[in-house]
PDB file of C-alpha atoms and ligand atoms in Angstrom:
ATOM      1  CA  MET A   1      -5.269  18.091  36.347  1.00 51.00           C
ATOM      2  CA  THR A   2      -5.205  17.025  31.368  1.00 57.00           C
ATOM      3  CA  SER A   3      -1.437  16.856  30.561  1.00 59.00           C
ATOM      4  CA  ILE A   4      -1.143  17.700  26.557  1.00 68.00           C
ATOM      5  CA  HIS A   5       1.237  16.772  25.883  1.00 72.00           C
ATOM      6  CA  PRO A   6       2.600  18.775  21.919  1.00 70.00           C
ATOM      7  CA  PRO A   7       2.894  16.544  19.134  1.00 74.00           C
ATOM      8  CA  HIS A   8       6.610  15.184  18.801  1.00 88.00           C
ATOM      9  CA  GLN A   9       6.419  15.351  14.469  1.00 96.00           C
ATOM     10  CA  LEU A  10       5.094  17.982  12.002  1.00 97.00           C
ATOM     11  CA  LEU A  11       3.568  17.381   8.674  1.00 98.00           C
ATOM     12  CA  GLY A  12       1.373  18.662   6.474  1.00 98.00           C
ATOM     13  CA  ILE A  13       0.566  18.391   2.908  1.00 98.00           C
ATOM     14  CA  LEU A  14       1.484  21.653  -0.030  1.00 98.00           C
ATOM     15  CA  GLY A  15      -0.559  22.997  -2.970  1.00 97.00           C
ATOM     16  CA  HIS A  16      -2.807  25.589  -4.010  1.00 96.00           C
ATOM     17  CA  PRO A  17      -5.646  25.263  -3.521  1.00 93.00           C
ATOM     18  CA  LEU A  18      -5.617  22.570  -1.293  1.00 92.00           C
ATOM     19  CA  GLY A  19      -9.940  22.880  -0.548  1.00 80.00           C
ATOM     20  CA  HIS A  20     -11.031  18.900  -1.411  1.00 77.00           C
ATOM     21  CA  SER A  21      -8.010  17.223  -0.526  1.00 89.00           C
ATOM     22  CA  LEU A  22      -9.005  14.791   1.910  1.00 94.00           C
ATOM     23  CA  SER A  23      -5.197  13.615   3.044  1.00 97.00           C
ATOM     24  CA  PRO A  24      -5.311  15.741   6.141  1.00 97.00           C
ATOM     25  CA  ALA A  25      -8.272  14.495   7.387  1.00 96.00           C
ATOM     26  CA  LEU A  26      -6.473  10.772   6.151  1.00 98.00           C
ATOM     27  CA  HIS A  27      -3.570  11.365   7.812  1.00 98.00           C
ATOM     28  CA  THR A  28      -4.613  12.687  11.172  1.00 97.00           C
ATOM     29  CA  TRP A  29      -7.176   9.760  11.536  1.00 98.00           C
ATOM     30  CA  VAL A  30      -4.316   7.965  10.595  1.00 98.00           C
ATOM     31  CA  ALA A  31      -1.752   8.924  13.644  1.00 97.00           C
ATOM     32  CA  GLN A  32      -5.205   8.519  16.054  1.00 96.00           C
ATOM     33  CA  GLN A  33      -5.770   4.913  15.211  1.00 97.00           C
ATOM     34  CA  LEU A  34      -2.155   3.787  15.247  1.00 97.00           C
ATOM     35  CA  LYS A  35      -1.687   6.267  18.615  1.00 95.00           C
ATOM     36  CA  LEU A  36       1.419   8.644  16.520  1.00 96.00           C
ATOM     37  CA  GLU A  37       1.966  11.772  17.564  1.00 94.00           C
ATOM     38  CA  ARG A  38       1.674  13.601  14.837  1.00 96.00           C
ATOM     39  CA  ALA A  39      -0.472  15.964  13.426  1.00 97.00           C
ATOM     40  CA  TYR A  40      -1.092  16.871   9.833  1.00 97.00           C
ATOM     41  CA  PHE A  41      -2.027  19.993   8.933  1.00 97.00           C
ATOM     42  CA  ALA A  42      -2.531  22.730   5.221  1.00 97.00           C
ATOM     43  CA  TRP A  43      -0.284  24.705   3.900  1.00 98.00           C
ATOM     44  CA  ASP A  44      -2.149  26.789   0.124  1.00 97.00           C
ATOM     45  CA  LYS A  45       1.378  28.488   0.108  1.00 98.00           C
ATOM     46  CA  SER A  46       1.973  30.672  -2.809  1.00 97.00           C
ATOM     47  CA  ALA A  47       4.078  30.197  -5.671  1.00 97.00           C
ATOM     48  CA  GLU A  48       6.822  32.761  -4.385  1.00 97.00           C
ATOM     49  CA  GLU A  49       6.589  30.635  -0.626  1.00 98.00           C
ATOM     50  CA  ILE A  50       7.346  28.583  -1.540  1.00 97.00           C
ATOM     51  CA  GLU A  51      11.453  28.741  -1.336  1.00 97.00           C
ATOM     52  CA  ALA A  52      10.665  29.857   1.800  1.00 97.00           C
ATOM     53  CA  PHE A  53       8.366  27.588   3.109  1.00 98.00           C
ATOM     54  CA  LEU A  54      10.516  24.704   1.914  1.00 98.00           C
ATOM     55  CA  LYS A  55      13.308  26.142   3.893  1.00 97.00           C
ATOM     56  CA  ALA A  56      11.561  25.987   7.016  1.00 97.00           C
ATOM     57  CA  VAL A  57      10.587  22.516   5.537  1.00 98.00           C
ATOM     58  CA  ARG A  58      14.152  21.633   7.182  1.00 97.00           C
ATOM     59  CA  ALA A  59      14.650  24.377  10.032  1.00 97.00           C
ATOM     60  CA  LEU A  60      11.262  23.285  12.321  1.00 96.00           C
ATOM     61  CA  PRO A  61      12.065  20.101  11.589  1.00 96.00           C
ATOM     62  CA  VAL A  62       8.521  19.080   9.467  1.00 98.00           C
ATOM     63  CA  HIS A  63       8.474  15.444   9.393  1.00 98.00           C
ATOM     64  CA  GLY A  64       6.865  14.494   6.224  1.00 98.00           C
ATOM     65  CA  LEU A  65       5.033  16.252   2.852  1.00 98.00           C
ATOM     66  CA  SER A  66       2.904  16.265   1.306  1.00 98.00           C
ATOM     67  CA  VAL A  67       2.770  17.517  -2.077  1.00 98.00           C
ATOM     68  CA  THR A  68      -0.234  18.199  -5.057  1.00 96.00           C
ATOM     69  CA  ILE A  69      -1.100  20.978  -7.666  1.00 93.00           C
ATOM     70  CA  PRO A  70       0.218  22.876  -8.344  1.00 96.00           C
ATOM     71  CA  TYR A  71       4.337  22.074  -6.410  1.00 97.00           C
ATOM     72  CA  LYS A  72       4.598  18.988  -7.306  1.00 96.00           C
ATOM     73  CA  ARG A  73       7.433  19.266 -10.291  1.00 96.00           C
ATOM     74  CA  ALA A  74       8.089  22.364  -8.217  1.00 97.00           C
ATOM     75  CA  VAL A  75       9.757  20.886  -4.813  1.00 98.00           C
ATOM     76  CA  MET A  76      12.289  18.432  -6.385  1.00 98.00           C
ATOM     77  CA  ASP A  77      14.513  21.624  -6.967  1.00 97.00           C
ATOM     78  CA  HIS A  78      13.856  22.465  -3.557  1.00 97.00           C
ATOM     79  CA  VAL A  79      15.380  18.193  -1.857  1.00 98.00           C
ATOM     80  CA  ASP A  80      18.885  16.758  -1.675  1.00 98.00           C
ATOM     81  CA  GLU A  81      17.042  13.492  -3.803  1.00 98.00           C
ATOM     82  CA  VAL A  82      15.008  12.238  -5.947  1.00 98.00           C
ATOM     83  CA  SER A  83      14.529   9.738  -6.853  1.00 98.00           C
ATOM     84  CA  ALA A  84      14.572   8.417 -10.252  1.00 98.00           C
ATOM     85  CA  ARG A  85      11.322   7.789 -11.258  1.00 98.00           C
ATOM     86  CA  ALA A  86       9.994  11.254  -9.964  1.00 98.00           C
ATOM     87  CA  ARG A  87      12.613  12.168 -11.570  1.00 98.00           C
ATOM     88  CA  GLU A  88      11.171  10.241 -15.401  1.00 97.00           C
ATOM     89  CA  ILE A  89       7.787  11.533 -14.380  1.00 97.00           C
ATOM     90  CA  GLY A  90       9.170  14.754 -13.667  1.00 97.00           C
ATOM     91  CA  ALA A  91       6.422  14.907 -10.372  1.00 96.00           C
ATOM     92  CA  ALA A  92       6.388  14.498  -6.689  1.00 98.00           C
ATOM     93  CA  ASN A  93       4.010  14.193  -4.507  1.00 98.00           C
ATOM     94  CA  THR A  94       5.500  13.307  -1.200  1.00 98.00           C
ATOM     95  CA  LEU A  95       9.478  14.862   1.282  1.00 98.00           C
ATOM     96  CA  PHE A  96      10.211  12.921   3.791  1.00 98.00           C
ATOM     97  CA  TRP A  97      13.652  12.489   5.788  1.00 98.00           C
ATOM     98  CA  ARG A  98      16.674   9.751   4.804  1.00 97.00           C
ATOM     99  CA  HIS A  99      19.747   9.624   6.581  1.00 96.00           C
ATOM    100  CA  GLY A 100      20.075  13.101   7.187  1.00 96.00           C
ATOM    101  CA  ARG A 101      18.728  13.766   3.587  1.00 98.00           C
ATOM    102  CA  LEU A 102      14.930  15.754   2.279  1.00 98.00           C
ATOM    103  CA  CYS A 103      14.124  13.609  -0.544  1.00 98.00           C
ATOM    104  CA  ALA A 104      11.997  13.679  -3.037  1.00 98.00           C
ATOM    105  CA  GLU A 105       9.570  10.408  -3.680  1.00 98.00           C
ATOM    106  CA  ASN A 106       6.480   9.358  -6.754  1.00 98.00           C
ATOM    107  CA  THR A 107       3.642   7.851  -4.039  1.00 98.00           C
ATOM    108  CA  ASP A 108       1.092   8.840  -7.473  1.00 98.00           C
ATOM    109  CA  VAL A 109       2.815   5.133  -9.286  1.00 98.00           C
ATOM    110  CA  ASP A 110       2.169   2.795  -6.498  1.00 98.00           C
ATOM    111  CA  GLY A 111      -1.799   4.375  -5.362  1.00 98.00           C
ATOM    112  CA  PHE A 112      -1.448   3.412  -9.697  1.00 98.00           C
ATOM    113  CA  MET A 113       0.152  -0.053  -9.209  1.00 98.00           C
ATOM    114  CA  ALA A 114      -2.782  -0.897  -5.861  1.00 97.00           C
ATOM    115  CA  GLY A 115      -5.595  -0.476  -8.406  1.00 98.00           C
ATOM    116  CA  LEU A 116      -3.654  -2.795 -11.278  1.00 98.00           C
ATOM    117  CA  GLU A 117      -3.157  -6.103  -8.121  1.00 96.00           C
ATOM    118  CA  GLY A 118      -4.504  -9.058  -9.733  1.00 95.00           C
ATOM    119  CA  LEU A 119      -5.338  -7.443 -13.748  1.00 97.00           C
ATOM    120  CA  SER A 120      -2.671  -7.956 -16.454  1.00 95.00           C
ATOM    121  CA  PRO A 121      -4.446  -6.340 -19.008  1.00 97.00           C
ATOM    122  CA  ARG A 122      -2.045  -6.370 -23.301  1.00 98.00           C
ATOM    123  CA  SER A 123      -3.132  -3.144 -23.750  1.00 98.00           C
ATOM    124  CA  ALA A 124      -4.271  -0.183 -22.683  1.00 98.00           C
ATOM    125  CA  LEU A 125      -6.079   3.416 -23.265  1.00 98.00           C
ATOM    126  CA  VAL A 126      -4.844   6.430 -21.468  1.00 98.00           C
ATOM    127  CA  LEU A 127      -7.822   9.213 -21.098  1.00 98.00           C
ATOM    128  CA  GLY A 128      -6.648  12.837 -21.284  1.00 98.00           C
ATOM    129  CA  ALA A 129      -3.570  13.601 -20.875  1.00 98.00           C
ATOM    130  CA  GLY A 130      -2.424  15.869 -17.611  1.00 94.00           C
ATOM    131  CA  GLY A 131      -0.009  15.511 -14.333  1.00 90.00           C
ATOM    132  CA  ALA A 132      -2.400  13.001 -13.097  1.00 95.00           C
ATOM    133  CA  ALA A 133      -1.355  10.632 -16.991  1.00 97.00           C
ATOM    134  CA  ARG A 134       1.464  10.629 -15.963  1.00 97.00           C
ATOM    135  CA  ALA A 135       2.380   8.695 -13.532  1.00 98.00           C
ATOM    136  CA  VAL A 136      -0.567   6.259 -15.445  1.00 98.00           C
ATOM    137  CA  ALA A 137       1.824   6.101 -18.619  1.00 98.00           C
ATOM    138  CA  TRP A 138       5.117   5.342 -15.934  1.00 98.00           C
ATOM    139  CA  VAL A 139       3.916   2.705 -14.762  1.00 98.00           C
ATOM    140  CA  LEU A 140       1.623   0.973 -18.282  1.00 98.00           C
ATOM    141  CA  ARG A 141       5.714   1.370 -19.251  1.00 98.00           C
ATOM    142  CA  ARG A 142       7.714  -0.314 -16.551  1.00 97.00           C
ATOM    143  CA  LEU A 143       4.521  -2.997 -16.303  1.00 97.00           C
ATOM    144  CA  ASN A 144       5.355  -3.656 -20.047  1.00 97.00           C
ATOM    145  CA  ILE A 145       1.617  -3.332 -21.115  1.00 98.00           C
ATOM    146  CA  PRO A 146       2.477  -4.616 -25.433  1.00 97.00           C
ATOM    147  CA  ARG A 147      -0.340  -1.591 -26.299  1.00 98.00           C
ATOM    148  CA  ARG A 148      -0.325   1.091 -24.889  1.00 98.00           C
ATOM    149  CA  GLY A 149      -2.523   4.221 -26.539  1.00 98.00           C
ATOM    150  CA  VAL A 150      -3.270   7.472 -25.404  1.00 98.00           C
ATOM    151  CA  ALA A 151      -6.045  10.643 -25.934  1.00 98.00           C
ATOM    152  CA  ASN A 152      -6.268  13.426 -25.313  1.00 98.00           C
ATOM    153  CA  ARG A 153      -8.095  16.719 -26.283  1.00 98.00           C
ATOM    154  CA  ASN A 154      -5.404  18.095 -27.072  1.00 98.00           C
ATOM    155  CA  VAL A 155      -3.463  16.288 -30.219  1.00 97.00           C
ATOM    156  CA  GLU A 156       0.228  17.766 -28.870  1.00 98.00           C
ATOM    157  CA  LYS A 157      -0.107  16.995 -25.477  1.00 98.00           C
ATOM    158  CA  ALA A 158      -0.632  13.450 -26.104  1.00 98.00           C
ATOM    159  CA  GLN A 159       1.838  13.674 -28.743  1.00 98.00           C
ATOM    160  CA  ALA A 160       3.914  15.034 -26.097  1.00 98.00           C
ATOM    161  CA  LEU A 161       3.186  12.214 -23.430  1.00 98.00           C
ATOM    162  CA  ALA A 162       3.148   9.255 -26.439  1.00 98.00           C
ATOM    163  CA  GLU A 163       6.727  10.743 -26.892  1.00 98.00           C
ATOM    164  CA  GLU A 164       8.828  10.043 -23.768  1.00 97.00           C
ATOM    165  CA  PHE A 165       6.154   6.905 -22.870  1.00 98.00           C
ATOM    166  CA  GLY A 166       5.954   5.392 -25.445  1.00 98.00           C
ATOM    167  CA  LEU A 167       2.632   5.140 -26.480  1.00 98.00           C
ATOM    168  CA  GLU A 168       0.139   5.041 -29.717  1.00 98.00           C
ATOM    169  CA  ILE A 169      -1.237   8.771 -29.918  1.00 98.00           C
ATOM    170  CA  ALA A 170      -5.729   7.821 -30.798  1.00 98.00           C
ATOM    171  CA  PRO A 171      -7.836  10.661 -31.502  1.00 98.00           C
ATOM    172  CA  TRP A 172      -9.841  11.487 -28.993  1.00 98.00           C
ATOM    173  CA  ASP A 173     -13.166  11.612 -31.616  1.00 98.00           C
ATOM    174  CA  SER A 174     -12.530   7.811 -32.487  1.00 98.00           C
ATOM    175  CA  ARG A 175     -10.711   6.874 -28.810  1.00 98.00           C
ATOM    176  CA  THR A 176     -13.277   3.918 -28.778  1.00 98.00           C
ATOM    177  CA  SER A 177     -11.622   2.433 -32.091  1.00 98.00           C
ATOM    178  CA  PHE A 178      -8.120   1.808 -30.210  1.00 97.00           C
ATOM    179  CA  GLU A 179      -9.749  -1.090 -28.981  1.00 94.00           C
ATOM    180  CA  ALA A 180      -8.222  -1.642 -25.139  1.00 98.00           C
ATOM    181  CA  GLU A 181      -8.356  -3.878 -22.176  1.00 98.00           C
ATOM    182  CA  LEU A 182      -7.681  -1.679 -19.669  1.00 98.00           C
ATOM    183  CA  LEU A 183      -9.282   1.655 -20.324  1.00 98.00           C
ATOM    184  CA  VAL A 184      -7.913   4.541 -17.181  1.00 99.00           C
ATOM    185  CA  ASN A 185      -9.813   8.270 -17.072  1.00 98.00           C
ATOM    186  CA  THR A 186      -7.307  10.908 -15.892  1.00 98.00           C
ATOM    187  CA  THR A 187      -9.454  13.348 -16.943  1.00 98.00           C
ATOM    188  CA  PRO A 188     -11.687  15.973 -14.649  1.00 95.00           C
ATOM    189  CA  LEU A 189     -15.038  14.060 -16.258  1.00 98.00           C
ATOM    190  CA  GLY A 190     -17.412  12.736 -13.722  1.00 97.00           C
ATOM    191  CA  MET A 191     -16.105  15.116 -10.470  1.00 95.00           C
ATOM    192  CA  LEU A 192     -19.149  16.253  -8.068  1.00 93.00           C
ATOM    193  CA  GLY A 193     -20.041  19.714  -9.277  1.00 93.00           C
ATOM    194  CA  GLU A 194     -20.589  20.612 -13.157  1.00 96.00           C
ATOM    195  CA  ARG A 195     -18.417  17.812 -14.847  1.00 97.00           C
ATOM    196  CA  VAL A 196     -20.669  15.559 -12.470  1.00 97.00           C
ATOM    197  CA  HIS A 197     -22.627  14.394 -15.425  1.00 98.00           C
ATOM    198  CA  LEU A 198     -19.928  13.604 -17.666  1.00 98.00           C
ATOM    199  CA  THR A 199     -17.785  10.827 -19.387  1.00 98.00           C
ATOM    200  CA  PRO A 200     -14.880  10.288 -21.495  1.00 98.00           C
ATOM    201  CA  TRP A 201     -16.050   6.943 -22.987  1.00 98.00           C
ATOM    202  CA  PRO A 202     -19.472   6.469 -24.922  1.00 98.00           C
ATOM    203  CA  ALA A 203     -21.691   3.692 -22.479  1.00 98.00           C
ATOM    204  CA  GLU A 204     -22.219   1.229 -25.847  1.00 98.00           C
ATOM    205  CA  ALA A 205     -18.576   1.908 -26.564  1.00 98.00           C
ATOM    206  CA  PHE A 206     -17.475  -0.751 -23.793  1.00 98.00           C
ATOM    207  CA  LEU A 207     -16.579  -4.752 -24.120  1.00 93.00           C
ATOM    208  CA  PRO A 208     -16.704  -7.400 -23.187  1.00 85.00           C
ATOM    209  CA  GLY A 209     -13.878  -8.378 -20.105  1.00 92.00           C
ATOM    210  CA  GLN A 210     -12.858  -4.775 -19.671  1.00 97.00           C
ATOM    211  CA  VAL A 211     -11.641  -2.764 -16.858  1.00 98.00           C
ATOM    212  CA  ALA A 212     -11.806  -0.195 -16.786  1.00 98.00           C
ATOM    213  CA  TYR A 213     -10.002   2.606 -13.451  1.00 98.00           C
ATOM    214  CA  ASP A 214     -11.694   6.099 -13.103  1.00 98.00           C
ATOM    215  CA  LEU A 215      -8.713   8.240 -11.137  1.00 98.00           C
ATOM    216  CA  VAL A 216     -12.334  10.269  -9.851  1.00 97.00           C
ATOM    217  CA  TYR A 217     -13.035   9.105  -6.494  1.00 95.00           C
ATOM    218  CA  ASN A 218     -15.078  12.064  -6.037  1.00 93.00           C
ATOM    219  CA  PRO A 219     -17.904  10.342  -5.911  1.00 95.00           C
ATOM    220  CA  LEU A 220     -16.570   6.850  -5.617  1.00 96.00           C
ATOM    221  CA  GLN A 221     -18.628   5.688  -8.587  1.00 97.00           C
ATOM    222  CA  THR A 222     -18.773   7.814 -11.390  1.00 98.00           C
ATOM    223  CA  ARG A 223     -21.347   7.856 -14.892  1.00 98.00           C
ATOM    224  CA  PHE A 224     -18.074   6.209 -16.354  1.00 98.00           C
ATOM    225  CA  LEU A 225     -17.586   3.929 -14.048  1.00 98.00           C
ATOM    226  CA  ARG A 226     -21.634   3.451 -13.516  1.00 98.00           C
ATOM    227  CA  GLU A 227     -21.763   2.176 -17.506  1.00 98.00           C
ATOM    228  CA  ALA A 228     -18.421   0.452 -16.921  1.00 98.00           C
ATOM    229  CA  ALA A 229     -19.983  -1.573 -14.525  1.00 97.00           C
ATOM    230  CA  GLU A 230     -23.307  -1.692 -16.737  1.00 96.00           C
ATOM    231  CA  ALA A 231     -21.768  -3.519 -19.940  1.00 96.00           C
ATOM    232  CA  GLY A 232     -20.481  -6.156 -17.227  1.00 95.00           C
ATOM    233  CA  ALA A 233     -17.296  -4.498 -17.479  1.00 97.00           C
ATOM    234  CA  THR A 234     -14.153  -5.224 -14.429  1.00 97.00           C
ATOM    235  CA  THR A 235     -14.581  -1.475 -12.677  1.00 98.00           C
ATOM    236  CA  VAL A 236     -11.092   0.375 -10.375  1.00 98.00           C
ATOM    237  CA  ASP A 237     -12.185   3.134  -8.333  1.00 98.00           C
ATOM    238  CA  GLY A 238     -10.390   6.083  -8.006  1.00 98.00           C
ATOM    239  CA  LEU A 239     -10.231   6.185  -4.150  1.00 97.00           C
ATOM    240  CA  THR A 240      -8.419   2.490  -4.444  1.00 98.00           C
ATOM    241  CA  MET A 241      -5.184   3.902  -5.980  1.00 98.00           C
ATOM    242  CA  PHE A 242      -5.726   7.710  -3.289  1.00 98.00           C
ATOM    243  CA  LEU A 243      -5.950   5.425  -0.656  1.00 97.00           C
ATOM    244  CA  GLY A 244      -2.313   3.730  -1.965  1.00 98.00           C
ATOM    245  CA  GLN A 245      -0.529   6.961  -3.036  1.00 98.00           C
ATOM    246  CA  ALA A 246      -1.150   7.090   1.264  1.00 98.00           C
ATOM    247  CA  MET A 247      -0.526   4.352   2.154  1.00 98.00           C
ATOM    248  CA  ALA A 248       2.741   4.987   0.562  1.00 98.00           C
ATOM    249  CA  GLN A 249       3.851   7.604   1.884  1.00 98.00           C
ATOM    250  CA  HIS A 250       2.112   6.652   5.753  1.00 98.00           C
ATOM    251  CA  ALA A 251       5.710   4.327   5.223  1.00 98.00           C
ATOM    252  CA  LEU A 252       7.946   6.726   3.458  1.00 98.00           C
ATOM    253  CA  TRP A 253       6.822   8.432   6.678  1.00 98.00           C
ATOM    254  CA  THR A 254       7.383   5.226   8.758  1.00 97.00           C
ATOM    255  CA  PRO A 255       9.453   3.148   8.288  1.00 96.00           C
ATOM    256  CA  ASP A 256       9.529   1.583  11.300  1.00 93.00           C
ATOM    257  CA  GLY A 257       5.755   0.629  11.067  1.00 86.00           C
ATOM    258  CA  PRO A 258       2.732   0.794  11.876  1.00 93.00           C
ATOM    259  CA  GLY A 259       1.296   0.019   8.402  1.00 94.00           C
ATOM    260  CA  MET A 260      -1.788   1.798   7.763  1.00 95.00           C
ATOM    261  CA  PRO A 261      -5.128   0.315   8.651  1.00 94.00           C
ATOM    262  CA  MET A 262      -6.120  -0.312   4.962  1.00 92.00           C
ATOM    263  CA  ALA A 263      -9.940  -1.367   5.082  1.00 94.00           C
ATOM    264  CA  SER A 264     -10.322   1.094   7.296  1.00 97.00           C
ATOM    265  CA  ALA A 265      -9.200   3.319   5.853  1.00 97.00           C
ATOM    266  CA  ARG A 266     -11.022   2.815   3.093  1.00 97.00           C
ATOM    267  CA  GLU A 267     -14.285   3.076   4.962  1.00 97.00           C
ATOM    268  CA  PHE A 268     -13.329   5.832   6.579  1.00 97.00           C
ATOM    269  CA  LEU A 269     -13.483   8.254   3.651  1.00 96.00           C
ATOM    270  CA  ILE A 270     -16.041   6.208   2.359  1.00 95.00           C
ATOM    271  CA  ASP A 271     -17.707   8.095   5.188  1.00 95.00           C
ATOM    272  CA  ALA A 272     -16.023  11.213   5.225  1.00 93.00           C
ATOM    273  CA  LEU A 273     -16.784  12.075   0.752  1.00 90.00           C
ATOM    274  CA  GLN A 274     -20.490  11.969   2.313  1.00 86.00           C
TER     275      GLN A 274
HETATM  276  P1  NAP B 301      -5.008  18.280 -15.333  1.00 65.56           P
HETATM  277  O1  NAP B 301      -2.677  18.076 -15.059  1.00 65.56           O
HETATM  278  O2  NAP B 301      -5.599  19.323 -15.588  1.00 65.56           O
HETATM  279  O3  NAP B 301      -5.612  17.690 -16.358  1.00 65.56           O
HETATM  280  C1  NAP B 301      -5.631  17.078 -17.111  1.00 65.56           C
HETATM  281  C2  NAP B 301      -6.965  16.068 -18.160  1.00 65.56           C
HETATM  282  O4  NAP B 301      -7.723  16.186 -18.842  1.00 65.56           O
HETATM  283  C3  NAP B 301      -6.285  16.971 -19.490  1.00 65.56           C
HETATM  284  O5  NAP B 301      -5.427  16.637 -20.780  1.00 65.56           O
HETATM  285  C4  NAP B 301      -6.896  18.008 -20.441  1.00 65.56           C
HETATM  286  O6  NAP B 301      -7.436  17.582 -21.711  1.00 65.56           O
HETATM  287  C5  NAP B 301      -7.916  17.119 -19.709  1.00 65.56           C
HETATM  288  N1  NAP B 301      -9.501  17.317 -19.882  1.00 65.56           N
HETATM  289  C6  NAP B 301     -10.080  18.250 -19.273  1.00 65.56           C
HETATM  290  N2  NAP B 301     -11.366  18.585 -19.501  1.00 65.56           N
HETATM  291  C7  NAP B 301     -11.476  17.584 -20.765  1.00 65.56           C
HETATM  292  C8  NAP B 301     -13.053  17.293 -21.172  1.00 65.56           C
HETATM  293  N3  NAP B 301     -13.892  18.644 -20.744  1.00 65.56           N
HETATM  294  N4  NAP B 301     -12.778  17.089 -22.063  1.00 65.56           N
HETATM  295  C9  NAP B 301     -11.866  15.890 -22.359  1.00 65.56           C
HETATM  296  N5  NAP B 301     -10.400  16.105 -21.121  1.00 65.56           N
HETATM  297  C10 NAP B 301     -11.233  17.506 -20.504  1.00 65.56           C
HETATM  298  O7  NAP B 301      -5.137  17.189 -14.197  1.00 65.56           O
HETATM  299  P2  NAP B 301      -5.257  16.346 -13.286  1.00 65.56           P
HETATM  300  O8  NAP B 301      -3.904  16.602 -12.395  1.00 65.56           O
HETATM  301  O9  NAP B 301      -3.810  15.488 -14.197  1.00 65.56           O
HETATM  302  O10 NAP B 301      -6.384  15.686 -12.487  1.00 65.56           O
HETATM  303  C11 NAP B 301      -7.122  14.718 -13.372  1.00 65.56           C
HETATM  304  C12 NAP B 301      -8.400  14.681 -12.211  1.00 65.56           C
HETATM  305  O11 NAP B 301      -6.966  13.120 -11.820  1.00 65.56           O
HETATM  306  C13 NAP B 301      -8.343  14.839 -11.515  1.00 65.56           C
HETATM  307  O12 NAP B 301     -10.004  14.440 -11.334  1.00 65.56           O
HETATM  308  C14 NAP B 301      -7.792  14.406 -10.209  1.00 65.56           C
HETATM  309  O13 NAP B 301      -8.815  14.587  -9.200  1.00 65.56           O
HETATM  310  C15 NAP B 301      -8.115  13.202 -10.617  1.00 65.56           C
HETATM  311  N6  NAP B 301      -6.290  12.308  -9.924  1.00 65.56           N
HETATM  312  C16 NAP B 301      -6.582  11.280  -8.630  1.00 65.56           C
HETATM  313  C17 NAP B 301      -6.007  10.617  -8.158  1.00 65.56           C
HETATM  314  C18 NAP B 301      -6.094   9.549  -7.330  1.00 65.56           C
HETATM  315  O14 NAP B 301      -5.044   9.238  -6.364  1.00 65.56           O
HETATM  316  N7  NAP B 301      -7.490   9.208  -7.246  1.00 65.56           N
HETATM  317  C19 NAP B 301      -4.146  11.338  -8.506  1.00 65.56           C
HETATM  318  C20 NAP B 301      -3.446  12.071  -9.808  1.00 65.56           C
HETATM  319  C21 NAP B 301      -5.628  12.343 -10.364  1.00 65.56           C
HETATM  320  P3  NAP B 301      -7.111  19.182 -22.412  1.00 65.56           P
HETATM  321  O15 NAP B 301      -5.361  18.936 -21.717  1.00 65.56           O
HETATM  322  O16 NAP B 301      -7.111  19.050 -23.836  1.00 65.56           O
HETATM  323  O17 NAP B 301      -6.724  20.144 -21.692  1.00 65.56           O
END
């Protein structure tokens, strides 16, 4: 007779809408690989449901939560502790328990830093000024990159980000005049769908030796990265950041190990994207 083992730990992702999220597939796969008694769900909740949902997170309890748009800010009002960096960025993408307290952390920062390993740019330009750009700008400031800029279509949003994180403003229409060793695309330009043929940076404006870092990971090879590679630039794809943030989440939910198997997780996600 087959015995039935209900999982010991409930985890999941909270957001709305959740249709395209890779997190359930990845964290389920990781739990299977590491033989952890875990089930990871997709919780697509409306704004009105958030308060009751987070009460349920405490009551059950839910062992760990990934949080995505539009709730990265709201969840911080419902936890016992918010890390300093999540507070500074104004967004938390991970909830976890420590000593009986529900804590909020931002691991997008770890993810973005994972893609910068071995690089030490002296200048950087952030393309876009939305939610993801905040974690990027926080890291650039933390790394003390001497010259940092932001270019955004909506100049008020660029100004707000620039003031908060100490960036220069490069007007969107003349952004290519800002000579940066590191270019970071935080816009959705190049994403699968109607924007797949778009790019935030003209092909002829790449400079030799530049690093092009795309946060978009579907497709893995965006137009931005393809044209950067053709111009001789180094490229960093969005899956590197996605995996880095997921690995940091896994570590918070699994403080005594085992860690996420990174190389095979990347292969798994590349297959999942196809
Ligand atoms: P968001 O808050 O909506 O911000 C989007 C930004 O892109 C805004 O600054 C917006 O400019 C700009 N933008 C949108 N359409 C544009 C266009 N046609 N031309 C020029 N600029 C345009 O989005 P987000 O949450 O920051 O996410 C941005 C991207 O990062 C998404 O593709 C997301 O999937 C990706 N991401 C990846 C990871 C990862 O782990 N790899 C993590 C987080 C996010 P305006 O202000 O002018 O509207």
